[in-house]
Short mmCIF file of C-alpha atoms and ligand atoms in Angstrom, two decimals:
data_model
loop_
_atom_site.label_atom_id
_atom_site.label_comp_id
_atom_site.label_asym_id
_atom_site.label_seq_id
_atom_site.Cartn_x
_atom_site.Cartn_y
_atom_site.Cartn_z
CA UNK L 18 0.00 0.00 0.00
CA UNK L 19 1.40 3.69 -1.08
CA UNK L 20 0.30 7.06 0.59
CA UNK L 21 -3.42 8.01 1.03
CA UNK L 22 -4.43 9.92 -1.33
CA UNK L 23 -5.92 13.35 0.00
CA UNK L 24 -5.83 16.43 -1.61
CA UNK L 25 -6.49 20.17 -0.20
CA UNK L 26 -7.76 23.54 -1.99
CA UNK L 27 -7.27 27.10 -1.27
CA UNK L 28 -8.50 30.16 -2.69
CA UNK L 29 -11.32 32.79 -2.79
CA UNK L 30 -14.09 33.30 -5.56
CA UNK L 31 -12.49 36.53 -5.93
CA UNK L 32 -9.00 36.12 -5.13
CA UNK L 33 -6.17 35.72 -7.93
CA UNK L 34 -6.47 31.88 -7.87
CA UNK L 35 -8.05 28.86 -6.78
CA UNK L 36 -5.33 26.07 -6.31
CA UNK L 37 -5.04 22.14 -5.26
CA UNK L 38 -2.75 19.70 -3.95
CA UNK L 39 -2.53 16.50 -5.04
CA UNK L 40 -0.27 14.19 -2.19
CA UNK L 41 -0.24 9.81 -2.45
CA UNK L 42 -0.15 9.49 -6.74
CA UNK L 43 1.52 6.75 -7.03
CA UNK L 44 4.53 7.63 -9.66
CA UNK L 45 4.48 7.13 -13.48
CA UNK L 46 0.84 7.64 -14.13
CA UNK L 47 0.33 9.87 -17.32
CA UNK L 48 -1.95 12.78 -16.17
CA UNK L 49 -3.43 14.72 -19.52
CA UNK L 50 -3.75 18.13 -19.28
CA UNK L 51 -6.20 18.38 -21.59
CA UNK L 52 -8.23 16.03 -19.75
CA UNK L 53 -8.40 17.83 -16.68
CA UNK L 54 -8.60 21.60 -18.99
CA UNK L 55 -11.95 19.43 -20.76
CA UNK L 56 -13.83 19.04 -16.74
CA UNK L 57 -12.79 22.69 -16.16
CA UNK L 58 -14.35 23.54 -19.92
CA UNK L 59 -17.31 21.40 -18.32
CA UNK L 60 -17.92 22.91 -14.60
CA UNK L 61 -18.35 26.07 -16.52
CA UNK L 62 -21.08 25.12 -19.00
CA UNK L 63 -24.74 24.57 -18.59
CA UNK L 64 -27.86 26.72 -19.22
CA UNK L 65 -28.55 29.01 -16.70
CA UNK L 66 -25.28 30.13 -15.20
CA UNK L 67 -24.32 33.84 -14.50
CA UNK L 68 -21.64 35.92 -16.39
CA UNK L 69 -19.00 35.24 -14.35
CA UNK L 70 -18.49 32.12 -16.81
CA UNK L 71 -18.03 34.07 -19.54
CA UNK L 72 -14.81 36.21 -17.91
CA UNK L 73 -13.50 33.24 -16.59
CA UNK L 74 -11.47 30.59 -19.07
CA UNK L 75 -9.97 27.92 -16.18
CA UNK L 76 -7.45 26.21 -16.59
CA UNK L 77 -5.06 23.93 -14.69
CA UNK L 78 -1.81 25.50 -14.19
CA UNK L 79 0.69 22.67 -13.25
CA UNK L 80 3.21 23.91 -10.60
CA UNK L 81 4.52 20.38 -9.27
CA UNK L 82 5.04 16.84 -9.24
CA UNK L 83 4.72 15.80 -12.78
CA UNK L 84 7.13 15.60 -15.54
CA UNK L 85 7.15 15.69 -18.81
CA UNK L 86 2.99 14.78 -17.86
CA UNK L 87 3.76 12.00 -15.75
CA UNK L 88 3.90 12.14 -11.73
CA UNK L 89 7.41 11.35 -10.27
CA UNK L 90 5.72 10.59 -6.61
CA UNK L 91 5.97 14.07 -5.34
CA UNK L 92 2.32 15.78 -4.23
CA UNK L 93 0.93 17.34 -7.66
CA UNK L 94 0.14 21.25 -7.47
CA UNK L 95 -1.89 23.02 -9.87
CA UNK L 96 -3.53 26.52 -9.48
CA UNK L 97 -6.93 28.06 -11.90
CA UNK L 98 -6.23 31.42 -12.29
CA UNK L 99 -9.17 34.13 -11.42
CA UNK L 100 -9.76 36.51 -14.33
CA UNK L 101 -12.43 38.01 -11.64
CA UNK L 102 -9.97 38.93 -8.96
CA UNK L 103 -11.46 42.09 -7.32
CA UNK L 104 -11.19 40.79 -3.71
CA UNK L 105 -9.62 43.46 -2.48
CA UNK L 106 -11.19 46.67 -4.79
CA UNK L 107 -14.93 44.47 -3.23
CA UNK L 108 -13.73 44.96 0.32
CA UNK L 109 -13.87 48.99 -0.57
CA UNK L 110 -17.34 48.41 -1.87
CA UNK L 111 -20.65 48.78 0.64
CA UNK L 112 -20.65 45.76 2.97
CA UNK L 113 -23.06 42.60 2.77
CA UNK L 114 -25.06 43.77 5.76
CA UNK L 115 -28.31 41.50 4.41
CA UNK L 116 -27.27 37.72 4.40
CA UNK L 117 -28.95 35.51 2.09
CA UNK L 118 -30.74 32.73 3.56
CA UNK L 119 -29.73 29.56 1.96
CA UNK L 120 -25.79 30.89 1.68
CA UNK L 121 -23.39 31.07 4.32
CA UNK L 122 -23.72 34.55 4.67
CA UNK L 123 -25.63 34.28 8.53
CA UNK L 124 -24.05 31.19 9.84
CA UNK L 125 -20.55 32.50 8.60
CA UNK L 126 -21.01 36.13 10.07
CA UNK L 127 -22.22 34.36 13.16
CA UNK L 128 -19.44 32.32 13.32
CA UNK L 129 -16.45 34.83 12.62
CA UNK L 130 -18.01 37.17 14.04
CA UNK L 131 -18.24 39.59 11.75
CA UNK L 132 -21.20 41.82 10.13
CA UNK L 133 -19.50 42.09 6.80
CA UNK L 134 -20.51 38.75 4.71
CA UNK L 135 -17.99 39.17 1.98
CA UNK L 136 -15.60 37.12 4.04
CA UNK L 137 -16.67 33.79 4.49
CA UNK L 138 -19.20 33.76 0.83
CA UNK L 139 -15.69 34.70 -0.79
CA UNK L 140 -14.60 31.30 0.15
CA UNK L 141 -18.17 29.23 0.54
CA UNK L 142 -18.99 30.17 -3.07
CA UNK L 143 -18.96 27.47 -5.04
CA UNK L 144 -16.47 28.59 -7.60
CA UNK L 145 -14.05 26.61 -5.36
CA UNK L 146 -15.42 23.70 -7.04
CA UNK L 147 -12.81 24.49 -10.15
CA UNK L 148 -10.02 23.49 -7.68
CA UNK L 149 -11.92 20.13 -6.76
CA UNK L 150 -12.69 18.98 -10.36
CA UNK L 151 -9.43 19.85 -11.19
CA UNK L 152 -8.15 17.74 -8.12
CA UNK L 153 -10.76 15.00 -9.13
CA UNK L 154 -9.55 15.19 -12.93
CA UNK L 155 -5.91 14.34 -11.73
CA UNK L 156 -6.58 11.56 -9.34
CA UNK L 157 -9.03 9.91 -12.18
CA UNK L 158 -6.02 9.24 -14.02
CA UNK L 159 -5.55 5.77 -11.88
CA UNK L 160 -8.84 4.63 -12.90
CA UNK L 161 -8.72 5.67 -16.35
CA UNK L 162 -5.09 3.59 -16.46
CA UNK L 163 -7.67 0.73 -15.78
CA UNK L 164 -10.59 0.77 -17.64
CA UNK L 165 -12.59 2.13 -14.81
CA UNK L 166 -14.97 5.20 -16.55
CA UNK L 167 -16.65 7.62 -14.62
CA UNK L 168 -20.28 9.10 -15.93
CA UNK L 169 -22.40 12.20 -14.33
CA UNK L 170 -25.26 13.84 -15.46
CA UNK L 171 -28.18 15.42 -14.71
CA UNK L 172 -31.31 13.37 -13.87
CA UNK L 173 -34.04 16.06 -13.42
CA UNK L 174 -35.24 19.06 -11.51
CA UNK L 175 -38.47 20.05 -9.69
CA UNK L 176 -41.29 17.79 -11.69
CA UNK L 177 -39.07 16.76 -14.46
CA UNK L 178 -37.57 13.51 -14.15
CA UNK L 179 -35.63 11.13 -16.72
CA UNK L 180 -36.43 7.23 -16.33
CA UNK L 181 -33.85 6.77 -18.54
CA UNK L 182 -31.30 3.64 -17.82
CA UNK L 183 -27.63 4.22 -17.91
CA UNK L 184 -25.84 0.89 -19.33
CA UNK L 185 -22.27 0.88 -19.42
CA UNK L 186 -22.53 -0.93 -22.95
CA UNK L 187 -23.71 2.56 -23.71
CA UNK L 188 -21.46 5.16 -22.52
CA UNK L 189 -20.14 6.38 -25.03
CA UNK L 190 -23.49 7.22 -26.65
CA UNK L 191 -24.85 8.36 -23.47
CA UNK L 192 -21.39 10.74 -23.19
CA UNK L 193 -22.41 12.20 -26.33
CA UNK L 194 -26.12 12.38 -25.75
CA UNK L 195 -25.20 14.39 -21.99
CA UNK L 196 -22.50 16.47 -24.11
CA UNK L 197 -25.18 17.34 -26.39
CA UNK L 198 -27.55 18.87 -23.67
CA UNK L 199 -27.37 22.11 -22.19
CA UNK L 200 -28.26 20.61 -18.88
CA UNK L 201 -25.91 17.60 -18.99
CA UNK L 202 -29.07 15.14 -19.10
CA UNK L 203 -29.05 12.71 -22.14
CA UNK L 204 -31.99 12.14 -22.26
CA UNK L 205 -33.49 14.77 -25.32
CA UNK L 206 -37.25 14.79 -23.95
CA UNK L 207 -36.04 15.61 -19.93
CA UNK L 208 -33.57 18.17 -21.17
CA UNK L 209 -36.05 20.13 -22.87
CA UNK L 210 -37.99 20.66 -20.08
CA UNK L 211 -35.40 21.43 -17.37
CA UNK L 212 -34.33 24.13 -19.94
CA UNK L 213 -38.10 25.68 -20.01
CA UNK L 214 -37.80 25.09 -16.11
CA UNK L 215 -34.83 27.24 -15.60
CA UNK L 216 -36.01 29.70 -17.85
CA UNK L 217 -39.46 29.77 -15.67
CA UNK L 218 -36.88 30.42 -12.94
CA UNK L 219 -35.12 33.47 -14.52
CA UNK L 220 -37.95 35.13 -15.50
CA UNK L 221 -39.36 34.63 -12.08
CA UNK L 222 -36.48 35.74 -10.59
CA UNK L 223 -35.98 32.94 -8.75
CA UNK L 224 -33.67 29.65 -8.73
CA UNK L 225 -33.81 26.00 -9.52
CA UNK L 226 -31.59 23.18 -8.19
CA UNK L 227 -32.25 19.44 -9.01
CA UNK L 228 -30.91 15.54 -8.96
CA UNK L 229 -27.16 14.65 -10.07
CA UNK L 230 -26.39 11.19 -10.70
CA UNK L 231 -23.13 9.40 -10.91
CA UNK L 232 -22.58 5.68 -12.31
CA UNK L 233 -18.90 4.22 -12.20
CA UNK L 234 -18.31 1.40 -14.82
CA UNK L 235 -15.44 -1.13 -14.19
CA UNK L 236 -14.55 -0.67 -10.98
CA UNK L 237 -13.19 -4.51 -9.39
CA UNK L 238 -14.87 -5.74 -6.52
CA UNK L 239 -13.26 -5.41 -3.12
CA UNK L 240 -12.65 -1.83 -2.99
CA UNK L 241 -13.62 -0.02 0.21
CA UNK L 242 -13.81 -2.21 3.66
CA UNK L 243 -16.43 -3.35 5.78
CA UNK L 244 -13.85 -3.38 8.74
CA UNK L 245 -14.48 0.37 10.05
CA UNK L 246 -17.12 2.56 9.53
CA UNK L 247 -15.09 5.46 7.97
CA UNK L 248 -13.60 3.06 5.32
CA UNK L 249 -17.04 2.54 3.68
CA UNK L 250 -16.63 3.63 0.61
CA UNK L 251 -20.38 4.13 0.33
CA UNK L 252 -20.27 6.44 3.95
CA UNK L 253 -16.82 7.76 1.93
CA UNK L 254 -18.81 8.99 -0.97
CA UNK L 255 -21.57 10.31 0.86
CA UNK L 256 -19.05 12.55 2.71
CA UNK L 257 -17.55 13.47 -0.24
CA UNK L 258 -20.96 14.70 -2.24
CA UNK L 259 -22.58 16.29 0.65
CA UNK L 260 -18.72 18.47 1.13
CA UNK L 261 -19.96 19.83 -2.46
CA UNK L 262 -21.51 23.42 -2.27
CA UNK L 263 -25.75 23.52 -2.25
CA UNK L 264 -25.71 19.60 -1.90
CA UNK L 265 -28.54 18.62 0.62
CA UNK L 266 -28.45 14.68 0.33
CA UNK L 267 -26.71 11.33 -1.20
CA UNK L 268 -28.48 8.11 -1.86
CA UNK L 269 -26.77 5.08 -3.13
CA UNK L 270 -28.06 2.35 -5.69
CA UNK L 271 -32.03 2.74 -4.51
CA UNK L 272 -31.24 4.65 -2.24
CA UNK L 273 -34.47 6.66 0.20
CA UNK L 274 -36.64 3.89 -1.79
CA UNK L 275 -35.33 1.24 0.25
CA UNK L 276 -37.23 1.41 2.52
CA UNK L 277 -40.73 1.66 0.93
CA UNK L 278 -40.22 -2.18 -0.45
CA UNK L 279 -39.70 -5.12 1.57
CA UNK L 280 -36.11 -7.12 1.55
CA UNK L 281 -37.04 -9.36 -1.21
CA UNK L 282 -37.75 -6.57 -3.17
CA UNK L 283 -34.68 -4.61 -3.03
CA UNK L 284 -31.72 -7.11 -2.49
CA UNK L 285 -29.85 -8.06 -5.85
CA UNK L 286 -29.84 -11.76 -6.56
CA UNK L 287 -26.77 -13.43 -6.80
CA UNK L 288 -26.01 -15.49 -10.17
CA UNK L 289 -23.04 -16.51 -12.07
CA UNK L 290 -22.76 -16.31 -15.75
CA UNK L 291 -19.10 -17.34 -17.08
CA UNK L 292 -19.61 -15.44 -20.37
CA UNK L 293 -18.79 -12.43 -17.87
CA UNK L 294 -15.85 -13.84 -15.96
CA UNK L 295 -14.01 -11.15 -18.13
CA UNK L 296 -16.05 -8.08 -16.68
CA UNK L 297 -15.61 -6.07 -13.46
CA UNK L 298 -18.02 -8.69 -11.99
CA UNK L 299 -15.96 -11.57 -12.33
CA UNK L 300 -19.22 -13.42 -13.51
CA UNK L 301 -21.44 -12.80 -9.94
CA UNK L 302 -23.78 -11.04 -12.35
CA UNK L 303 -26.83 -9.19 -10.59
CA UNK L 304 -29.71 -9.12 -12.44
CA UNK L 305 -30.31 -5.52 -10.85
CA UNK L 306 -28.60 -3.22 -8.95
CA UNK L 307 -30.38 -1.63 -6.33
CA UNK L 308 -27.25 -1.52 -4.04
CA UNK L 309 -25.46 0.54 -6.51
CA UNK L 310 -22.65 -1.59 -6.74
CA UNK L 311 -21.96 -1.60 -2.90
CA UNK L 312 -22.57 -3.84 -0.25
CA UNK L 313 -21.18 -3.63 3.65
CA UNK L 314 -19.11 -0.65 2.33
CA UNK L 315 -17.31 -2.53 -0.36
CA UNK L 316 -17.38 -2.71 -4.41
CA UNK L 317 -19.04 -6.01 -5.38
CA UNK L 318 -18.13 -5.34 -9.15
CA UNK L 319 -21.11 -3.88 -10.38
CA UNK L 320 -21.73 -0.16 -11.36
CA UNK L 321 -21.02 2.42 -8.47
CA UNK L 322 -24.51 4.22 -8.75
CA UNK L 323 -24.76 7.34 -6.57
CA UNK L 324 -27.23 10.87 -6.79
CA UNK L 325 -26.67 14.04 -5.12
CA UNK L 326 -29.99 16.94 -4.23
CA UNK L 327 -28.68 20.11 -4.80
CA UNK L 328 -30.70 22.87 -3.31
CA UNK L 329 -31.15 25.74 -5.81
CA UNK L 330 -29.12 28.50 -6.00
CA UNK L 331 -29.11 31.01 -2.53
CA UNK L 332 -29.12 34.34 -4.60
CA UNK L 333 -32.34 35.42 -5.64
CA UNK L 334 -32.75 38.11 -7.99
CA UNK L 335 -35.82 39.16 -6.17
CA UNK L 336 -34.93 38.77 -3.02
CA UNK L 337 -35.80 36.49 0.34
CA UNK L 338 -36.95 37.94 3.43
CA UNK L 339 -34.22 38.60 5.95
CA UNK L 340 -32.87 41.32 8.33
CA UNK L 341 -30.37 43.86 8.17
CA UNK L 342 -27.34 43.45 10.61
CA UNK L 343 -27.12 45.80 13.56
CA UNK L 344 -30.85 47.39 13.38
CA UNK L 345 -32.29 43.82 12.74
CA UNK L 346 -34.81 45.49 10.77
CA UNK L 347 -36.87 43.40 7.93
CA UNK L 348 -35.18 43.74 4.83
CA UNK L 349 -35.16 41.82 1.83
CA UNK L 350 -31.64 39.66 1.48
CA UNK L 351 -28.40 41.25 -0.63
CA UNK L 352 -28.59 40.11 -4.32
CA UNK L 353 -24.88 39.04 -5.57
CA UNK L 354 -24.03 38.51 -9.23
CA UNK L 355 -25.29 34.61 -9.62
CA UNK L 356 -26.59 31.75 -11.47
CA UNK L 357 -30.04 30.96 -11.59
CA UNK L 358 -29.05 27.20 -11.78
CA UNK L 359 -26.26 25.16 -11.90
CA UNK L 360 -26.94 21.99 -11.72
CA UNK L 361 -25.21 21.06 -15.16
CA UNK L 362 -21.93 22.52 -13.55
CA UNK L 363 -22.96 20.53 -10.03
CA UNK L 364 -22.61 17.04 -12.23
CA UNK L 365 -19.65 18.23 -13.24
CA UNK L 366 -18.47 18.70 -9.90
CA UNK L 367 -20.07 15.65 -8.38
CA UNK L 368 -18.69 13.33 -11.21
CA UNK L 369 -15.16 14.31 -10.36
CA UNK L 370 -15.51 14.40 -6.61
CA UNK L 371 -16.65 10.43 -6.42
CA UNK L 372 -13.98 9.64 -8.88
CA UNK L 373 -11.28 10.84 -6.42
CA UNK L 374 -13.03 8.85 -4.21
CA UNK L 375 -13.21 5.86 -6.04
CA UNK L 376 -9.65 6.38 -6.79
CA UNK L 377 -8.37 6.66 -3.26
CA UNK L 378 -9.98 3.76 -2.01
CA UNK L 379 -8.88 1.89 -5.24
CA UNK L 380 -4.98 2.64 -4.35
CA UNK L 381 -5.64 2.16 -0.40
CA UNK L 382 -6.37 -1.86 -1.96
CA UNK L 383 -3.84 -2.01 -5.06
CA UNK L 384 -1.76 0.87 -4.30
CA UNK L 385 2.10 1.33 -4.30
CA UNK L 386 4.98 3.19 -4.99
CA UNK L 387 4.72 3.43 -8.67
CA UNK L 388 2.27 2.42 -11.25
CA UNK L 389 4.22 -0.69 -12.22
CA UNK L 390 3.69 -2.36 -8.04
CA UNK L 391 -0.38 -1.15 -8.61
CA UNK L 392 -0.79 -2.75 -11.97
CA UNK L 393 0.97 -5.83 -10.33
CA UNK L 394 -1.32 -5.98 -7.02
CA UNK L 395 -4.58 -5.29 -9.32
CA UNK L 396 -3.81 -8.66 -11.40
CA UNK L 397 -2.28 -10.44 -8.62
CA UNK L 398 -5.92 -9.72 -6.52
CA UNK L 399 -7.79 -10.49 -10.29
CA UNK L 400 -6.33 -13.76 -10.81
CA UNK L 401 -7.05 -14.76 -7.22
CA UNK L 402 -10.29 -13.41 -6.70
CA UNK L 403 -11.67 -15.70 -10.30
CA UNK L 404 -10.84 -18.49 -7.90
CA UNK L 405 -13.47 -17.80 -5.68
C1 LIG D 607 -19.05 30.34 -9.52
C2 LIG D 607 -18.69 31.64 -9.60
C3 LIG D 607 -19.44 32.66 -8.89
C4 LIG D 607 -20.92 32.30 -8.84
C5 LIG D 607 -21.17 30.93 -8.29
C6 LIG D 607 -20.19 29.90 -8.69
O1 LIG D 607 -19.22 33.84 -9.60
P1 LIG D 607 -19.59 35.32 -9.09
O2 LIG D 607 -19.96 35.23 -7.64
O3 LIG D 607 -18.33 36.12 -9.31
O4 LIG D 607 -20.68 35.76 -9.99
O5 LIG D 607 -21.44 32.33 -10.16
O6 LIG D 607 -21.17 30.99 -6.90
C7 LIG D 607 -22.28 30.64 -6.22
C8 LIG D 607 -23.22 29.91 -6.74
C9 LIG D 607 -22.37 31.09 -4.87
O7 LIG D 607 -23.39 30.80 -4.25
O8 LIG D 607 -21.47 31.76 -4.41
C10 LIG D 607 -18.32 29.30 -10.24
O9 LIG D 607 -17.30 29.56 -10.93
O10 LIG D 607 -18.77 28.13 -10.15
#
């Protein structure tokens, strides 16, 4: 076993840059720029997002640990510039006296004890999520070096919601379906609506959040442990979605439906079909997957499934009712420059957060020094595990 992976992010929404560190990469893994520069391209797209995404063009700056785009072991640092870096010329500007309900404006003031909100929504805005799917975009490297493919999108919003199924015999078409939408949902009839939705929203003045889903293809079983609670890589992933900005819950597989059936109604059967001894199942082939690929905390070599609720956006054109600091007066709450959803962007960010995930727990089973002592522990654990 190498280093954990971990990784940590600094910056402000309006400070000069946003930046990550990348420590426990095992060394010689190829990490593609352009890869990670595509999920920036990504987190920035989606119908319904304010101007700020048309200043900003992020990308991933490389500062350390790789060269000539492979790691050498060393922790990887990369920074996303701010074009929008008026954190300092904003302090000079009226303070936010009015916090929004929803943002971290009250809590925050509360907390640092300050009436001033600029502080802490500098750092709780969720343009911080660059760093992460940059971070996330890096570390999905060590799946991508074994066939393990990551897919987000957008499932639906308010009362539109896609049925659709997401096979991993699929993918690609569903890639280019999702890449095709302007909500990141590939399914043509849902996406139309969650457009007219948001656009109900904007003209309303108002906000829209809505349902994220993530589905990881090819991942072996055996990853996560059912040894300690915090090494459940299902608890792991929760964490890990509900630590992205606006997100209000996780389910897994079947998640809150669970428990509206009885047992035989939700637990997967177990069969075995040789034909797929080659797959990530090893031939224990499920005929469904309510568990989402993950029971007692551990991959069982079907799809990872997992969906995020984000809440929609705090910042309301028009306003929420709220009080003023210091007279405590009714007032309504400070409107920021914002988006009136972005969800599309949030599937963006949620797709890279639970690959990191899925990529730390993968190298806390296979991992090692370099790539070559990895690749060696995955088939050594393969060719064993077929015994079973
Ligand atoms: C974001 C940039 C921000 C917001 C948004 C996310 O840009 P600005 O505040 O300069 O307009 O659009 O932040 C929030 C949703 C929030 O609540 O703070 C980004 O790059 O994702």
């Amino acid at each position: 076993m190498g280093k954990p992976l971990r990784y940590q992010t600094a910056g402000e929404s309006h400070g000069p840059a946003l930046v990550a560190i990348i420590d426990g990469l095992p060394a010689d893994l190829a990490v593609d720029a352009a890869r990670v520069n595509h999920e920036l391209l990504r987190r920035q797209g989606g119908y319904g997002r304010g101007a700020r995404q048309k200043i900003e063009t992020d990308t991933a700056e490389f500062l350390g640990g790789l060269r000539q785009g492979r790691t050498i072991g060393s922790p990887v640092a990369l920074r996303v510039a701010n074009k929008d870096n008026r954190i300092d010329d904003l302090a000079k500007t009226p303070p936010v006296t009015r916090p929004r309900p929803g943002h971290a404006d009250l809590a925050g003031s509360l907390k640092y004890l300050t009436p001033d909100c600029r502080g802490t929504l500098e750092r709780a805005s969720a343009r911080e999520t660059a760093a992460r799917v940059a971070a996330g975009a890096v570390a999905r490297s060590v799946l991508d070096a074994f066939g393990i493919r990551v897919f987000g999108f957008v499932r639906g919003a308010c009362d539109a919601w896609s049925d659709m199924a997401i096979r991993g015999a699929e993918l690609d078409a569903l890639v280019a379906a999702r890449d095709a939408s302007e909500v990141y949902c590939p399914d043509a009839a849902v996406d139309a609506k969650l457009v007219d939705l948001i656009h109900r929203a904007k003209t309303e003045k108002d906000t829209v959040g809505g349902w994220c889903e993530v589905h990881v293809f090819g991942c072996p079983p055996g990853v996560g442990s059912c040894m300690n609670w915090d090494d459940r890589l299902d608890a792991r992933l929760a964490f890990a979605v509900m630590g992205i900005q606006a997100f209000k819950a996780v389910e897994i597989g079947l998640g809150r439906e669970c428990a509206a059936r009885f047992g035989s109604g939700v637990h997967d059967p177990i069969t075995f079909d040789p034909a797929q001894k080659g797959s990530a199942n090893l031939g224990y082939a499920r005929p469904s997957n309510n568990a989402g690929g993950l029971e007692g905390g551990m991959t069982n070599g079907m799809p990872i499934v997992v969906r995020g609720t984000m809440k929609p956006i705090s910042t309301l054109l028009r306003g929420m009712p709220s009080v003023e600091f210091g007279s405590h007066e009714p007032v309504q709450s400070a409107y920021e420059r914002s988006d009136v959803s972005a969800v599309a962007a949030a599937s963006v960010v949620m797709e890279n957060v639970v690959a990191f995930e899925v990529a730390r727990a993968f190298l806390e089973k296979f991992g090692g020094d370099s790539m070559r002592e990895v690749r060696g522990a995955y088939e050594a654990y393969i060719a064993a595990a077929r015994d079973i």
